[in-house]
Structure formats: C-alpha cells, structure tokens
Amino acid sequence: MSKPHFPDLIRQLPEFDGPFDAYQLGAKDCKVLFASYPAGTSIDAHSHSTRNVGVITEGELFLTVDGTESRYGPGDWYRVEANETHSARFEVETSEIEFWFVA
C-alpha cells in the first residue's frame, strides 16, 4: 500500500480491510481512517450503520447523497448520516481522513 501523502507515523498504523486503501486508528465508538483513492476510483451506491464525517487532504471527492452530487476539495469537510444512501468518485488521486462513528 503506497500513500506517501501521509506521515511515517500514520503509515505505521494497521491497514484497513475494506474496498479502498487506508490506515486505521481505533477509538472508542469510532474508526479513524487515513484513506487514499487512485484517480478513476468509483464506489457504488451503498449505505452503512455508521455516521461518517471526513476531510479531504489532497485531490477531490465527488459525493452523491440522495441523488445530489457535491464536490469537496482539500480542507473541505463532508458528512454522511447512518443508513443514508451515497456513492463516491475520485477523478484525481485523493487522500482523506474519515471518521466512522457508531450510530
């Protein structure tokens, strides 16, 4: 897994076992993911039981929630509520920090 955007200490965290590359930091009732997506990555519409917030650190995210697409760039925060249907796409290589809170 290659994510040079993140500092060495972050790259020493356990790898996330999921459909994208990330390092995972455990916290009570929350997963913290340091994720990266190659250009051209698409994540199909889905939902999950966690409440998610994230901040883009590099690149851009196109997030579709309930049929409305929004663009997020570096420094922008986004939110997805529990059980809310959403999809994502990344036209350029993108990194972000995601917080998955138990709902």
mmCIF file of N, CA and C in Angstrom:
data_model
loop_
_atom_site.group_PDB
_atom_site.id
_atom_site.type_symbol
_atom_site.label_atom_id
_atom_site.label_comp_id
_atom_site.label_asym_id
_atom_site.label_seq_id
_atom_site.Cartn_x
_atom_site.Cartn_y
_atom_site.Cartn_z
ATOM 1 N N MET A 1 0.864 -1.169 0.000
ATOM 2 C CA MET A 1 0.000 0.000 0.000
ATOM 3 C C MET A 1 0.907 1.228 0.000
ATOM 4 N N SER A 2 0.668 2.112 -0.935
ATOM 5 C CA SER A 2 1.515 3.292 -1.042
ATOM 6 C C SER A 2 0.675 4.550 -0.890
ATOM 7 N N LYS A 3 0.894 5.265 0.193
ATOM 8 C CA LYS A 3 0.198 6.530 0.448
ATOM 9 C C LYS A 3 1.225 7.537 0.949
ATOM 10 N N PRO A 4 2.100 8.020 0.075
ATOM 11 C CA PRO A 4 3.170 8.902 0.527
ATOM 12 C C PRO A 4 2.683 10.215 1.118
ATOM 13 N N HIS A 5 1.423 10.583 0.878
ATOM 14 C CA HIS A 5 0.890 11.842 1.398
ATOM 15 C C HIS A 5 0.841 11.846 2.926
ATOM 16 N N PHE A 6 0.696 10.674 3.542
ATOM 17 C CA PHE A 6 0.575 10.599 4.995
ATOM 18 C C PHE A 6 1.949 10.468 5.654
ATOM 19 N N PRO A 7 2.130 11.058 6.838
ATOM 20 C CA PRO A 7 3.404 10.971 7.558
ATOM 21 C C PRO A 7 3.746 9.527 7.947
ATOM 22 N N ASP A 8 5.031 9.292 8.218
ATOM 23 C CA ASP A 8 5.511 7.953 8.587
ATOM 24 C C ASP A 8 4.728 7.343 9.738
ATOM 25 N N LEU A 9 4.413 8.124 10.773
ATOM 26 C CA LEU A 9 3.693 7.572 11.928
ATOM 27 C C LEU A 9 2.310 7.058 11.533
ATOM 28 N N ILE A 10 1.655 7.724 10.610
ATOM 29 C CA ILE A 10 0.346 7.264 10.132
ATOM 30 C C ILE A 10 0.518 5.976 9.338
ATOM 31 N N ARG A 11 1.553 5.914 8.506
ATOM 32 C CA ARG A 11 1.778 4.726 7.673
ATOM 33 C C ARG A 11 2.186 3.504 8.491
ATOM 34 N N GLN A 12 2.457 3.678 9.770
ATOM 35 C CA GLN A 12 2.771 2.551 10.651
ATOM 36 C C GLN A 12 1.521 1.974 11.319
ATOM 37 N N LEU A 13 0.367 2.607 11.147
ATOM 38 C CA LEU A 13 -0.888 2.102 11.710
ATOM 39 C C LEU A 13 -1.333 0.847 10.952
ATOM 40 N N PRO A 14 -2.214 0.036 11.567
ATOM 41 C CA PRO A 14 -2.729 -1.151 10.864
ATOM 42 C C PRO A 14 -3.485 -0.752 9.595
ATOM 43 N N GLU A 15 -3.397 -1.622 8.583
ATOM 44 C CA GLU A 15 -4.124 -1.373 7.342
ATOM 45 C C GLU A 15 -5.594 -1.718 7.521
ATOM 46 N N PHE A 16 -6.455 -0.923 6.915
ATOM 47 C CA PHE A 16 -7.898 -1.144 6.909
ATOM 48 C C PHE A 16 -8.219 -2.264 5.936
ATOM 49 N N ASP A 17 -9.096 -3.176 6.327
ATOM 50 C CA ASP A 17 -9.524 -4.274 5.464
ATOM 51 C C ASP A 17 -10.860 -3.900 4.836
ATOM 52 N N GLY A 18 -10.822 -3.293 3.661
ATOM 53 C CA GLY A 18 -12.045 -2.836 3.019
ATOM 54 C C GLY A 18 -11.831 -2.585 1.540
ATOM 55 N N PRO A 19 -12.802 -1.953 0.869
ATOM 56 C CA PRO A 19 -12.755 -1.781 -0.583
ATOM 57 C C PRO A 19 -11.849 -0.641 -1.061
ATOM 58 N N PHE A 20 -11.095 -0.025 -0.159
ATOM 59 C CA PHE A 20 -10.157 1.035 -0.531
ATOM 60 C C PHE A 20 -8.963 0.962 0.407
ATOM 61 N N ASP A 21 -7.868 1.611 0.052
ATOM 62 C CA ASP A 21 -6.650 1.612 0.864
ATOM 63 C C ASP A 21 -6.750 2.641 1.973
ATOM 64 N N ALA A 22 -6.440 2.213 3.199
ATOM 65 C CA ALA A 22 -6.462 3.137 4.335
ATOM 66 C C ALA A 22 -5.669 2.553 5.487
ATOM 67 N N TYR A 23 -5.197 3.436 6.347
ATOM 68 C CA TYR A 23 -4.633 3.050 7.637
ATOM 69 C C TYR A 23 -5.696 3.346 8.671
ATOM 70 N N GLN A 24 -5.800 2.486 9.683
ATOM 71 C CA GLN A 24 -6.891 2.595 10.654
ATOM 72 C C GLN A 24 -6.362 2.880 12.049
ATOM 73 N N LEU A 25 -6.985 3.857 12.700
ATOM 74 C CA LEU A 25 -6.693 4.200 14.085
ATOM 75 C C LEU A 25 -7.946 3.912 14.890
ATOM 76 N N GLY A 26 -7.852 3.055 15.887
ATOM 77 C CA GLY A 26 -9.015 2.697 16.692
ATOM 78 C C GLY A 26 -9.294 3.731 17.767
ATOM 79 N N ALA A 27 -10.568 3.968 18.015
ATOM 80 C CA ALA A 27 -11.008 4.872 19.074
ATOM 81 C C ALA A 27 -12.348 4.349 19.579
ATOM 82 N N LYS A 28 -12.730 4.713 20.781
ATOM 83 C CA LYS A 28 -13.994 4.233 21.335
ATOM 84 C C LYS A 28 -15.163 4.739 20.486
ATOM 85 N N ASP A 29 -15.959 3.811 19.989
ATOM 86 C CA ASP A 29 -17.149 4.106 19.183
ATOM 87 C C ASP A 29 -16.855 4.880 17.899
ATOM 88 N N CYS A 30 -15.616 4.774 17.397
ATOM 89 C CA CYS A 30 -15.248 5.476 16.172
ATOM 90 C C CYS A 30 -14.041 4.798 15.537
ATOM 91 N N LYS A 31 -14.073 4.660 14.210
ATOM 92 C CA LYS A 31 -12.891 4.266 13.446
ATOM 93 C C LYS A 31 -12.382 5.523 12.762
ATOM 94 N N VAL A 32 -11.078 5.703 12.774
ATOM 95 C CA VAL A 32 -10.458 6.820 12.070
ATOM 96 C C VAL A 32 -9.639 6.211 10.941
ATOM 97 N N LEU A 33 -9.947 6.591 9.701
ATOM 98 C CA LEU A 33 -9.277 6.033 8.532
ATOM 99 C C LEU A 33 -8.516 7.121 7.790
ATOM 100 N N PHE A 34 -7.277 6.821 7.461
ATOM 101 C CA PHE A 34 -6.444 7.683 6.634
ATOM 102 C C PHE A 34 -6.438 7.014 5.261
ATOM 103 N N ALA A 35 -7.315 7.466 4.376
ATOM 104 C CA ALA A 35 -7.617 6.744 3.141
ATOM 105 C C ALA A 35 -7.053 7.444 1.917
ATOM 106 N N SER A 36 -6.774 6.631 0.898
ATOM 107 C CA SER A 36 -6.363 7.191 -0.387
ATOM 108 C C SER A 36 -7.053 6.425 -1.504
ATOM 109 N N TYR A 37 -7.327 7.139 -2.584
ATOM 110 C CA TYR A 37 -8.054 6.589 -3.717
ATOM 111 C C TYR A 37 -7.315 6.957 -4.995
ATOM 112 N N PRO A 38 -6.960 5.981 -5.833
ATOM 113 C CA PRO A 38 -6.342 6.298 -7.117
ATOM 114 C C PRO A 38 -7.322 7.047 -8.023
ATOM 115 N N ALA A 39 -6.798 7.826 -8.943
ATOM 116 C CA ALA A 39 -7.645 8.507 -9.930
ATOM 117 C C ALA A 39 -8.504 7.479 -10.649
ATOM 118 N N GLY A 40 -9.777 7.815 -10.846
ATOM 119 C CA GLY A 40 -10.686 6.922 -11.548
ATOM 120 C C GLY A 40 -11.455 5.970 -10.648
ATOM 121 N N THR A 41 -11.225 6.030 -9.334
ATOM 122 C CA THR A 41 -11.940 5.153 -8.406
ATOM 123 C C THR A 41 -13.397 5.580 -8.292
ATOM 124 N N SER A 42 -14.298 4.598 -8.318
ATOM 125 C CA SER A 42 -15.726 4.836 -8.079
ATOM 126 C C SER A 42 -16.204 3.859 -7.023
ATOM 127 N N ILE A 43 -17.033 4.334 -6.111
ATOM 128 C CA ILE A 43 -17.649 3.487 -5.093
ATOM 129 C C ILE A 43 -19.151 3.546 -5.338
ATOM 130 N N ASP A 44 -19.737 2.391 -5.637
ATOM 131 C CA ASP A 44 -21.165 2.312 -5.956
ATOM 132 C C ASP A 44 -22.028 2.752 -4.783
ATOM 133 N N ALA A 45 -23.278 3.078 -5.096
ATOM 134 C CA ALA A 45 -24.248 3.495 -4.079
ATOM 135 C C ALA A 45 -24.386 2.409 -3.014
ATOM 136 N N HIS A 46 -24.361 2.843 -1.757
ATOM 137 C CA HIS A 46 -24.451 1.930 -0.619
ATOM 138 C C HIS A 46 -24.847 2.738 0.614
ATOM 139 N N SER A 47 -25.084 2.045 1.694
ATOM 140 C CA SER A 47 -25.315 2.705 2.981
ATOM 141 C C SER A 47 -24.692 1.832 4.057
ATOM 142 N N HIS A 48 -24.529 2.393 5.235
ATOM 143 C CA HIS A 48 -23.982 1.633 6.359
ATOM 144 C C HIS A 48 -24.511 2.213 7.656
ATOM 145 N N SER A 49 -24.262 1.496 8.730
ATOM 146 C CA SER A 49 -24.854 1.868 10.020
ATOM 147 C C SER A 49 -24.080 2.951 10.764
ATOM 148 N N THR A 50 -22.946 3.397 10.218
ATOM 149 C CA THR A 50 -22.155 4.426 10.887
ATOM 150 C C THR A 50 -22.506 5.814 10.367
ATOM 151 N N ARG A 51 -22.253 6.822 11.212
ATOM 152 C CA ARG A 51 -22.335 8.228 10.804
ATOM 153 C C ARG A 51 -20.914 8.624 10.429
ATOM 154 N N ASN A 52 -20.709 9.094 9.204
ATOM 155 C CA ASN A 52 -19.366 9.386 8.730
ATOM 156 C C ASN A 52 -19.169 10.878 8.495
ATOM 157 N N VAL A 53 -18.015 11.373 8.910
ATOM 158 C CA VAL A 53 -17.566 12.703 8.523
ATOM 159 C C VAL A 53 -16.134 12.552 8.035
ATOM 160 N N GLY A 54 -15.727 13.405 7.121
ATOM 161 C CA GLY A 54 -14.377 13.311 6.600
ATOM 162 C C GLY A 54 -13.901 14.656 6.102
ATOM 163 N N VAL A 55 -12.580 14.748 5.951
ATOM 164 C CA VAL A 55 -11.961 15.953 5.404
ATOM 165 C C VAL A 55 -10.996 15.521 4.301
ATOM 166 N N ILE A 56 -11.083 16.191 3.176
ATOM 167 C CA ILE A 56 -10.199 15.909 2.050
ATOM 168 C C ILE A 56 -8.862 16.599 2.321
ATOM 169 N N THR A 57 -7.774 15.845 2.206
ATOM 170 C CA THR A 57 -6.443 16.412 2.440
ATOM 171 C C THR A 57 -5.679 16.643 1.140
ATOM 172 N N GLU A 58 -6.094 15.957 0.072
ATOM 173 C CA GLU A 58 -5.425 16.079 -1.224
ATOM 174 C C GLU A 58 -6.377 15.555 -2.292
ATOM 175 N N GLY A 59 -6.477 16.239 -3.424
ATOM 176 C CA GLY A 59 -7.342 15.780 -4.503
ATOM 177 C C GLY A 59 -8.754 16.298 -4.354
ATOM 178 N N GLU A 60 -9.742 15.492 -4.802
ATOM 179 C CA GLU A 60 -11.135 15.909 -4.700
ATOM 180 C C GLU A 60 -12.058 14.699 -4.680
ATOM 181 N N LEU A 61 -13.165 14.874 -3.992
ATOM 182 C CA LEU A 61 -14.214 13.865 -3.855
ATOM 183 C C LEU A 61 -15.489 14.397 -4.486
ATOM 184 N N PHE A 62 -16.141 13.572 -5.306
ATOM 185 C CA PHE A 62 -17.481 13.855 -5.795
ATOM 186 C C PHE A 62 -18.395 12.882 -5.065
ATOM 187 N N LEU A 63 -19.189 13.402 -4.141
ATOM 188 C CA LEU A 63 -20.041 12.595 -3.272
ATOM 189 C C LEU A 63 -21.497 12.819 -3.657
ATOM 190 N N THR A 64 -22.203 11.721 -3.918
ATOM 191 C CA THR A 64 -23.625 11.794 -4.237
ATOM 192 C C THR A 64 -24.413 11.236 -3.065
ATOM 193 N N VAL A 65 -25.292 12.060 -2.507
ATOM 194 C CA VAL A 65 -26.153 11.673 -1.389
ATOM 195 C C VAL A 65 -27.591 11.957 -1.802
ATOM 196 N N ASP A 66 -28.417 10.941 -1.750
ATOM 197 C CA ASP A 66 -29.834 11.085 -2.128
ATOM 198 C C ASP A 66 -30.000 11.752 -3.493
ATOM 199 N N GLY A 67 -29.139 11.369 -4.460
ATOM 200 C CA GLY A 67 -29.261 11.856 -5.829
ATOM 201 C C GLY A 67 -28.625 13.198 -6.120
ATOM 202 N N THR A 68 -28.066 13.869 -5.114
ATOM 203 C CA THR A 68 -27.429 15.172 -5.314
ATOM 204 C C THR A 68 -25.917 15.035 -5.171
ATOM 205 N N GLU A 69 -25.174 15.423 -6.232
ATOM 206 C CA GLU A 69 -23.715 15.328 -6.202
ATOM 207 C C GLU A 69 -23.102 16.648 -5.736
ATOM 208 N N SER A 70 -22.107 16.546 -4.839
ATOM 209 C CA SER A 70 -21.351 17.706 -4.358
ATOM 210 C C SER A 70 -19.869 17.418 -4.523
ATOM 211 N N ARG A 71 -19.085 18.474 -4.749
ATOM 212 C CA ARG A 71 -17.631 18.351 -4.892
ATOM 213 C C ARG A 71 -16.957 18.865 -3.631
ATOM 214 N N TYR A 72 -15.946 18.121 -3.150
ATOM 215 C CA TYR A 72 -15.176 18.506 -1.968
ATOM 216 C C TYR A 72 -13.692 18.474 -2.329
ATOM 217 N N GLY A 73 -12.981 19.562 -2.003
ATOM 218 C CA GLY A 73 -11.556 19.656 -2.263
ATOM 219 C C GLY A 73 -10.779 19.729 -0.961
ATOM 220 N N PRO A 74 -9.469 19.945 -1.040
ATOM 221 C CA PRO A 74 -8.637 19.989 0.164
ATOM 222 C C PRO A 74 -9.167 20.977 1.205
ATOM 223 N N GLY A 75 -9.293 20.490 2.425
ATOM 224 C CA GLY A 75 -9.790 21.303 3.529
ATOM 225 C C GLY A 75 -11.292 21.253 3.708
ATOM 226 N N ASP A 76 -12.002 20.695 2.729
ATOM 227 C CA ASP A 76 -13.465 20.605 2.821
ATOM 228 C C ASP A 76 -13.879 19.379 3.633
ATOM 229 N N TRP A 77 -14.872 19.576 4.497
ATOM 230 C CA TRP A 77 -15.458 18.501 5.299
ATOM 231 C C TRP A 77 -16.773 18.064 4.675
ATOM 232 N N TYR A 78 -17.080 16.776 4.790
ATOM 233 C CA TYR A 78 -18.371 16.255 4.348
ATOM 234 C C TYR A 78 -18.965 15.390 5.454
ATOM 235 N N ARG A 79 -20.248 15.087 5.317
ATOM 236 C CA ARG A 79 -20.957 14.273 6.317
ATOM 237 C C ARG A 79 -21.918 13.334 5.589
ATOM 238 N N VAL A 80 -21.996 12.090 6.071
ATOM 239 C CA VAL A 80 -22.975 11.116 5.595
ATOM 240 C C VAL A 80 -23.616 10.500 6.829
ATOM 241 N N GLU A 81 -24.924 10.622 6.929
ATOM 242 C CA GLU A 81 -25.636 10.086 8.090
ATOM 243 C C GLU A 81 -25.774 8.568 7.996
ATOM 244 N N ALA A 82 -26.011 7.921 9.114
ATOM 245 C CA ALA A 82 -26.222 6.475 9.153
ATOM 246 C C ALA A 82 -27.394 6.101 8.247
ATOM 247 N N ASN A 83 -27.223 5.017 7.509
ATOM 248 C CA ASN A 83 -28.250 4.453 6.623
ATOM 249 C C ASN A 83 -28.633 5.366 5.457
ATOM 250 N N GLU A 84 -27.839 6.393 5.192
ATOM 251 C CA GLU A 84 -28.086 7.300 4.067
ATOM 252 C C GLU A 84 -27.392 6.732 2.821
ATOM 253 N N THR A 85 -28.134 6.559 1.736
ATOM 254 C CA THR A 85 -27.558 6.016 0.509
ATOM 255 C C THR A 85 -26.644 7.058 -0.129
ATOM 256 N N HIS A 86 -25.430 6.622 -0.479
ATOM 257 C CA HIS A 86 -24.451 7.534 -1.064
ATOM 258 C C HIS A 86 -23.485 6.769 -1.964
ATOM 259 N N SER A 87 -22.836 7.493 -2.868
ATOM 260 C CA SER A 87 -21.791 6.941 -3.725
ATOM 261 C C SER A 87 -20.690 7.986 -3.834
ATOM 262 N N ALA A 88 -19.529 7.547 -4.320
ATOM 263 C CA ALA A 88 -18.391 8.466 -4.410
ATOM 264 C C ALA A 88 -17.590 8.172 -5.668
ATOM 265 N N ARG A 89 -16.937 9.213 -6.164
ATOM 266 C CA ARG A 89 -15.995 9.028 -7.269
ATOM 267 C C ARG A 89 -14.837 9.997 -7.092
ATOM 268 N N PHE A 90 -13.704 9.580 -7.632
ATOM 269 C CA PHE A 90 -12.464 10.331 -7.487
ATOM 270 C C PHE A 90 -11.819 10.433 -8.863
ATOM 271 N N GLU A 91 -11.841 11.622 -9.469
ATOM 272 C CA GLU A 91 -11.271 11.815 -10.803
ATOM 273 C C GLU A 91 -9.755 11.944 -10.756
ATOM 274 N N VAL A 92 -9.221 12.400 -9.623
ATOM 275 C CA VAL A 92 -7.774 12.522 -9.432
ATOM 276 C C VAL A 92 -7.398 11.753 -8.167
ATOM 277 N N GLU A 93 -6.115 11.431 -8.024
ATOM 278 C CA GLU A 93 -5.662 10.750 -6.809
ATOM 279 C C GLU A 93 -6.045 11.611 -5.605
ATOM 280 N N THR A 94 -6.656 10.980 -4.611
ATOM 281 C CA THR A 94 -7.233 11.715 -3.489
ATOM 282 C C THR A 94 -6.905 11.037 -2.171
ATOM 283 N N SER A 95 -6.641 11.845 -1.151
ATOM 284 C CA SER A 95 -6.450 11.350 0.214
ATOM 285 C C SER A 95 -7.420 12.077 1.127
ATOM 286 N N GLU A 96 -7.839 11.390 2.180
ATOM 287 C CA GLU A 96 -8.753 11.995 3.141
ATOM 288 C C GLU A 96 -8.601 11.326 4.496
ATOM 289 N N ILE A 97 -9.120 11.993 5.506
ATOM 290 C CA ILE A 97 -9.224 11.423 6.844
ATOM 291 C C ILE A 97 -10.712 11.272 7.117
ATOM 292 N N GLU A 98 -11.132 10.034 7.422
ATOM 293 C CA GLU A 98 -12.544 9.728 7.648
ATOM 294 C C GLU A 98 -12.763 9.290 9.088
ATOM 295 N N PHE A 99 -13.879 9.691 9.649
ATOM 296 C CA PHE A 99 -14.282 9.278 10.992
ATOM 297 C C PHE A 99 -15.604 8.533 10.861
ATOM 298 N N TRP A 100 -15.616 7.256 11.248
ATOM 299 C CA TRP A 100 -16.826 6.432 11.182
ATOM 300 C C TRP A 100 -17.341 6.248 12.600
ATOM 301 N N PHE A 101 -18.390 6.975 12.965
ATOM 302 C CA PHE A 101 -18.942 6.939 14.319
ATOM 303 C C PHE A 101 -20.065 5.913 14.429
ATOM 304 N N VAL A 102 -20.061 5.155 15.506
ATOM 305 C CA VAL A 102 -21.157 4.231 15.785
ATOM 306 C C VAL A 102 -22.417 5.058 15.982
ATOM 307 N N ALA A 103 -23.476 4.700 15.270
ATOM 308 C CA ALA A 103 -24.730 5.469 15.361
ATOM 309 C C ALA A 103 -25.582 4.975 16.515
#
